[in-house]
C-alpha positions as a Python dict, from the first residue, in 0.01 Angstrom:
ca = {
    (1, 'X'): (0, 0, 0),
    (2, 'X'): (147, 337, -95),
    (3, 'X'): (156, 639, 134),
    (4, 'X'): (-145, 815, -17),
    (5, 'X'): (-361, 503, 18),
    (6, 'X'): (-243, 464, 377),
    (7, 'X'): (-358, 819, 451),
    (8, 'X'): (-705, 753, 313),
    (9, 'X'): (-734, 433, 511),
    (10, 'X'): (-614, 594, 832),
    (11, 'X'): (-845, 896, 805),
    (12, 'X'): (-1142, 668, 740),
    (13, 'X'): (-1050, 452, 1039),
    (14, 'X'): (-1003, 728, 1297),
    (15, 'X'): (-1282, 946, 1157),
    (16, 'X'): (-1095, 1274, 1129),
    (17, 'X'): (-821, 1440, 918),
    (18, 'X'): (-636, 1601, 1208),
    (19, 'X'): (-259, 1618, 1235),
    (20, 'X'): (-139, 1676, 1591),
    (21, 'X'): (177, 1884, 1579),
    (22, 'X'): (416, 1775, 1854),
    (23, 'X'): (627, 2087, 1910),
    (24, 'X'): (749, 2105, 2270),
    (25, 'X'): (777, 2461, 2403),
    (26, 'X'): (935, 2424, 2745),
    (27, 'X'): (790, 2738, 2904),
    (28, 'X'): (443, 2597, 2829),
    (29, 'X'): (526, 2238, 2923),
    (30, 'X'): (690, 2331, 3256),
    (31, 'X'): (360, 2416, 3432),
    (32, 'X'): (217, 2082, 3317),
    (33, 'X'): (514, 1867, 3414),
    (34, 'X'): (706, 2052, 3688),
    (35, 'X'): (933, 1762, 3790),
    (36, 'X'): (1238, 1618, 3617),
    (37, 'X'): (1469, 1718, 3335),
    (38, 'X'): (1354, 1887, 3015),
    (39, 'X'): (1376, 1551, 2840),
    (40, 'X'): (1166, 1383, 3110),
    (41, 'X'): (904, 1656, 3084),
    (42, 'X'): (875, 1625, 2705),
    (43, 'X'): (843, 1247, 2730),
    (44, 'X'): (577, 1266, 3002),
    (45, 'X'): (385, 1542, 2822),
    (46, 'X'): (338, 1356, 2495),
    (47, 'X'): (307, 1014, 2656),
    (48, 'X'): (17, 1131, 2871),
    (49, 'X'): (-151, 1292, 2570),
    (50, 'X'): (-121, 961, 2383),
    (51, 'X'): (-254, 769, 2681),
    (52, 'X'): (-551, 1004, 2711),
    (53, 'X'): (-623, 977, 2337),
    (54, 'X'): (-626, 599, 2351),
    (55, 'X'): (-831, 587, 2670),
    (56, 'X'): (-1104, 803, 2515),
    (57, 'X'): (-1070, 651, 2167),
    (58, 'X'): (-1010, 995, 2016),
    (59, 'X'): (-690, 985, 1812),
    (60, 'X'): (-554, 1214, 1540),
    (61, 'X'): (-510, 1082, 1188),
    (62, 'X'): (-136, 1153, 1209),
    (63, 'X'): (112, 1334, 1431),
    (64, 'X'): (391, 1570, 1323),
    (65, 'X'): (686, 1634, 1554),
    (66, 'X'): (906, 1921, 1439),
    (67, 'X'): (1263, 1803, 1492),
    (68, 'X'): (1393, 2155, 1561),
    (69, 'X'): (1201, 2174, 1890),
    (70, 'X'): (1382, 1863, 2013),
    (71, 'X'): (1724, 1949, 1869),
    (72, 'X'): (1728, 2282, 2052),
    (73, 'X'): (1679, 2110, 2387),
    (74, 'X'): (1960, 1852, 2376),
    (75, 'X'): (2101, 1550, 2200),
    (76, 'X'): (1915, 1339, 2455),
    (77, 'X'): (1588, 1503, 2352),
    (78, 'X'): (1642, 1359, 2005),
    (79, 'X'): (1638, 1013, 2163),
    (80, 'X'): (1309, 1108, 2330),
    (81, 'X'): (1177, 1205, 1986),
    (82, 'X'): (1282, 865, 1850),
    (83, 'X'): (1099, 692, 2137),
    (84, 'X'): (785, 904, 2096),
    (85, 'X'): (775, 819, 1724),
    (86, 'X'): (792, 450, 1816),
    (87, 'X'): (518, 487, 2078),
    (88, 'X'): (275, 670, 1852),
    (89, 'X'): (337, 433, 1562),
    (90, 'X'): (282, 137, 1795),
    (91, 'X'): (-59, 288, 1870),
    (92, 'X'): (-137, 286, 1498),
    (93, 'X'): (-81, 658, 1442),
    (94, 'X'): (145, 746, 1146),
    (95, 'X'): (422, 997, 1210),
    (96, 'X'): (537, 1281, 985),
    (97, 'X'): (884, 1402, 1079),
    (98, 'X'): (881, 1776, 1014),
    (99, 'X'): (1245, 1839, 925),
    (100, 'X'): (1218, 2021, 588),
    (101, 'X'): (1515, 1840, 440),
    (102, 'X'): (1666, 1903, 98),
    (103, 'X'): (2026, 1887, -20),
    (104, 'X'): (2243, 1744, -297),
    (105, 'X'): (2161, 1385, -386),
    (106, 'X'): (2399, 1201, -151),
    (107, 'X'): (2312, 1423, 142),
    (108, 'X'): (1939, 1387, 74),
    (109, 'X'): (1986, 1010, 64),
    (110, 'X'): (2147, 1030, 408),
    (111, 'X'): (1863, 1250, 537),
    (112, 'X'): (1608, 1003, 400),
    (113, 'X'): (1785, 715, 575),
    (114, 'X'): (1781, 913, 899),
    (115, 'X'): (1410, 991, 873),
    (116, 'X'): (1286, 651, 759),
    (117, 'X'): (1537, 405, 907),
    (118, 'X'): (1678, 575, 1218),
    (119, 'X'): (1378, 771, 1344),
    (120, 'X'): (1144, 533, 1161),
    (121, 'X'): (900, 807, 1063),
    (122, 'X'): (633, 729, 807),
    (123, 'X'): (688, 1055, 620),
    (124, 'X'): (912, 1361, 619),
    (125, 'X'): (879, 1719, 499),
    (126, 'X'): (1122, 1824, 226),
    (127, 'X'): (1223, 2138, 39),
    (128, 'X'): (1209, 2133, -343),
    (129, 'X'): (1454, 2421, -389),
    (130, 'X'): (1742, 2202, -515),
    (131, 'X'): (1530, 2003, -758),
    (132, 'X'): (1469, 1644, -859),
    (133, 'X'): (1793, 1488, -733),
    (134, 'X'): (1728, 1648, -395),
    (135, 'X'): (1372, 1519, -356),
    (136, 'X'): (1427, 1186, -531),
    (137, 'X'): (1590, 1000, -239),
    (138, 'X'): (1277, 1057, -30),
    (139, 'X'): (1067, 863, -283),
    (140, 'X'): (1102, 498, -192),
    (141, 'X'): (923, 282, -441),
    (142, 'X'): (752, -30, -308),
    (143, 'X'): (745, 120, 41),
    (144, 'X'): (480, 280, 260),
    (145, 'X'): (688, 592, 323),
    (146, 'X'): (598, 933, 188),
    (147, 'X'): (728, 1289, 170),
    (148, 'X'): (555, 1627, 182),
    (149, 'X'): (711, 1887, -47),
    (150, 'X'): (687, 2254, 54),
    (151, 'X'): (447, 2405, -200),
    (152, 'X'): (264, 2712, -68),
    (153, 'X'): (353, 2814, 284),
    (154, 'X'): (183, 3071, 506),
    (155, 'X'): (484, 3242, 664),
    (156, 'X'): (539, 3615, 611),
    (157, 'X'): (836, 3568, 378),
    (158, 'X'): (661, 3318, 151),
    (159, 'X'): (595, 3583, -113),
    (160, 'X'): (969, 3649, -154),
    (161, 'X'): (1001, 3353, -391),
    (162, 'X'): (672, 3162, -405),
    (163, 'X'): (482, 3450, -566),
    (164, 'X'): (743, 3536, -828),
    (165, 'X'): (597, 3539, -1183),
    (166, 'X'): (715, 3249, -1399),
    (167, 'X'): (662, 3223, -1776),
    (168, 'X'): (520, 2874, -1823),
    (169, 'X'): (551, 2819, -2197),
    (170, 'X'): (644, 2973, -2527),
    (171, 'X'): (382, 3244, -2487),
    (172, 'X'): (527, 3519, -2264),
    (173, 'X'): (172, 3602, -2156),
    (174, 'X'): (139, 3259, -1994),
    (175, 'X'): (256, 3363, -1648),
    (176, 'X'): (175, 3220, -1306),
    (177, 'X'): (317, 3231, -955),
    (178, 'X'): (624, 3016, -895),
    (179, 'X'): (442, 2779, -660),
    (180, 'X'): (245, 2644, -956),
    (181, 'X'): (575, 2532, -1108),
    (182, 'X'): (647, 2348, -783),
    (183, 'X'): (305, 2182, -810),
    (184, 'X'): (395, 2071, -1163),
    (185, 'X'): (716, 1913, -1039),
    (186, 'X'): (545, 1735, -748),
    (187, 'X'): (301, 1574, -989),
    (188, 'X'): (583, 1486, -1228),
    (189, 'X'): (807, 1337, -958),
    (190, 'X'): (522, 1142, -800),
    (191, 'X'): (416, 1002, -1140),
    (192, 'X'): (96, 861, -986),
    (193, 'X'): (299, 631, -761),
    (194, 'X'): (136, 777, -451),
    (195, 'X'): (442, 877, -249),
    (196, 'X'): (437, 1257, -248),
    (197, 'X'): (220, 1517, -82),
    (198, 'X'): (245, 1894, -51),
    (199, 'X'): (260, 2145, 235),
    (200, 'X'): (-3, 2416, 177),
    (201, 'X'): (-87, 2670, 447),
    (202, 'X'): (-435, 2710, 591),
    (203, 'X'): (-443, 3089, 606),
    (204, 'X'): (-525, 3156, 239),
    (205, 'X'): (-817, 2926, 154),
    (206, 'X'): (-871, 3090, -185),
    (207, 'X'): (-525, 2975, -291),
    (208, 'X'): (-587, 2631, -145),
    (209, 'X'): (-898, 2607, -363),
    (210, 'X'): (-703, 2712, -672),
    (211, 'X'): (-421, 2465, -604),
    (212, 'X'): (-672, 2185, -553),
    (213, 'X'): (-846, 2274, -879),
    (214, 'X'): (-509, 2283, -1054),
    (215, 'X'): (-415, 1931, -945),
    (216, 'X'): (-764, 1800, -1021),
    (217, 'X'): (-747, 1949, -1370),
    (218, 'X'): (-421, 1758, -1420),
    (219, 'X'): (-590, 1438, -1291),
    (220, 'X'): (-335, 1410, -1013),
    (221, 'X'): (-472, 1505, -672),
    (222, 'X'): (-200, 1562, -414),
    (223, 'X'): (-252, 1503, -41),
    (224, 'X'): (-203, 1827, 148),
    (225, 'X'): (-41, 1874, 485),
    (226, 'X'): (-211, 2195, 596),
    (227, 'X'): (-48, 2378, 887),
    (228, 'X'): (-192, 2684, 1055),
    (229, 'X'): (-526, 2556, 1187),
    (230, 'X'): (-608, 2740, 1510),
    (231, 'X'): (-807, 2650, 1818),
    (232, 'X'): (-1023, 2939, 1949),
    (233, 'X'): (-897, 3072, 2280),
    (234, 'X'): (-546, 2927, 2255),
    (235, 'X'): (-259, 3167, 2172),
    (236, 'X'): (-2, 3090, 1905),
    (237, 'X'): (-216, 2971, 1615),
    (238, 'X'): (-194, 3112, 1264),
    (239, 'X'): (-565, 3175, 1223),
    (240, 'X'): (-674, 2902, 985),
    (241, 'X'): (-1025, 2762, 1022),
    (242, 'X'): (-1080, 2388, 967),
    (243, 'X'): (-1422, 2410, 806),
    (244, 'X'): (-1310, 2688, 570),
    (245, 'X'): (-1007, 2483, 466),
    (246, 'X'): (-1206, 2170, 390),
    (247, 'X'): (-1471, 2370, 206),
    (248, 'X'): (-1199, 2525, -12),
    (249, 'X'): (-1071, 2178, -105),
    (250, 'X'): (-1423, 2062, -186),
    (251, 'X'): (-1488, 2375, -395),
    (252, 'X'): (-1167, 2302, -584),
    (253, 'X'): (-1306, 1965, -685),
    (254, 'X'): (-1101, 1753, -446),
    (255, 'X'): (-1244, 1403, -411),
    (256, 'X'): (-990, 1198, -219),
    (257, 'X'): (-1003, 1208, 160),
    (258, 'X'): (-630, 1215, 227),
    (259, 'X'): (-560, 1573, 335),
    (260, 'X'): (-453, 1641, 696),
    (261, 'X'): (-500, 1962, 894),
    (262, 'X'): (-227, 2042, 1143),
    (263, 'X'): (-270, 2217, 1475),
    (264, 'X'): (28, 2238, 1709),
    (265, 'X'): (-3, 2504, 1980),
    (266, 'X'): (-383, 2493, 1976),
    (267, 'X'): (-392, 2125, 2068),
    (268, 'X'): (-70, 2091, 2267),
    (269, 'X'): (-149, 2378, 2498),
    (270, 'X'): (-527, 2380, 2500),
    (271, 'X'): (-508, 2396, 2879),
    (272, 'X'): (-448, 2770, 2840),
    (273, 'X'): (-822, 2815, 2782),
    (274, 'X'): (-908, 2678, 3124),
    (275, 'X'): (-593, 2783, 3306),
    (276, 'X'): (-543, 2434, 3452),
    (277, 'X'): (-211, 2295, 3330),
    (278, 'X'): (-259, 1982, 3539),
    (279, 'X'): (-537, 1888, 3294),
    (280, 'X'): (-317, 1932, 2986),
    (281, 'X'): (-375, 1584, 2846),
    (282, 'X'): (-753, 1580, 2880),
    (283, 'X'): (-777, 1940, 2758),
    (284, 'X'): (-574, 1844, 2450),
    (285, 'X'): (-809, 1555, 2373),
    (286, 'X'): (-1113, 1780, 2432),
    (287, 'X'): (-975, 2025, 2176),
    (288, 'X'): (-892, 1741, 1939),
    (289, 'X'): (-1247, 1610, 1966),
    (290, 'X'): (-1398, 1953, 1896),
    (291, 'X'): (-1167, 2008, 1600),
    (292, 'X'): (-1267, 1667, 1466),
    (293, 'X'): (-1633, 1772, 1489),
    (294, 'X'): (-1554, 2093, 1300),
    (295, 'X'): (-1409, 1882, 1020),
    (296, 'X'): (-1739, 1710, 952),
    (297, 'X'): (-1870, 1901, 652),
}
């Protein structure tokens, strides 16, 4: 089964398209887990969230730890990340390692080995900036692994390159933003094998609709990893609304149910709404459940 088919199966099984971002921010974890080292606190925080999810039978479709949040703590925190990946996968939850890799071919091959064989993640985020030989090592034929290519991001500097006009053919009037050229390459590299997805931000649903329509018109729907979905009342979100995002995909003609909507701060630190950090795990699952309900359109 290829990665895209796995996504569809997993979303159907758990009943929601939510991606739980696992980005430990120590100043927000400290009130929840006051004892032990930083590594102990991170392990306890995400282990208790997993335990609460399983106990209530409310699990996300996938989880997405951002490696930078572990790397900046310590080398030992990277071992905690490796263990958390194993724990969540053992519970049947696929893991996307958010590392945004991309380098010359040999280096990308090493990064792919690290993501898939050392950390044992199901998927990894990659940058397309260096082209086909950079992304190619992350495409493992006859495997269940996948990679999400950065397509249209929602950060402030995205327009610096992603919005640049590109002439797309012999006619100089045929001009479109550069991110459409990235979409072309994702479809070309994937070649209907079902290994690649795309990172598309949640904060500009009109663009999400256009990108969906573009891939549909080319008869090659791409699964989106959509960061930026916020939880009302929790600081730190980017302002994306789940129902608006899914409606945009539907309006673009998207048919396959393999897109995932990521919320990190809004789910991780949902306890900020109640002000009871001791309830962090149950508050996270409450927020997850409500977000899942908002995704039923």
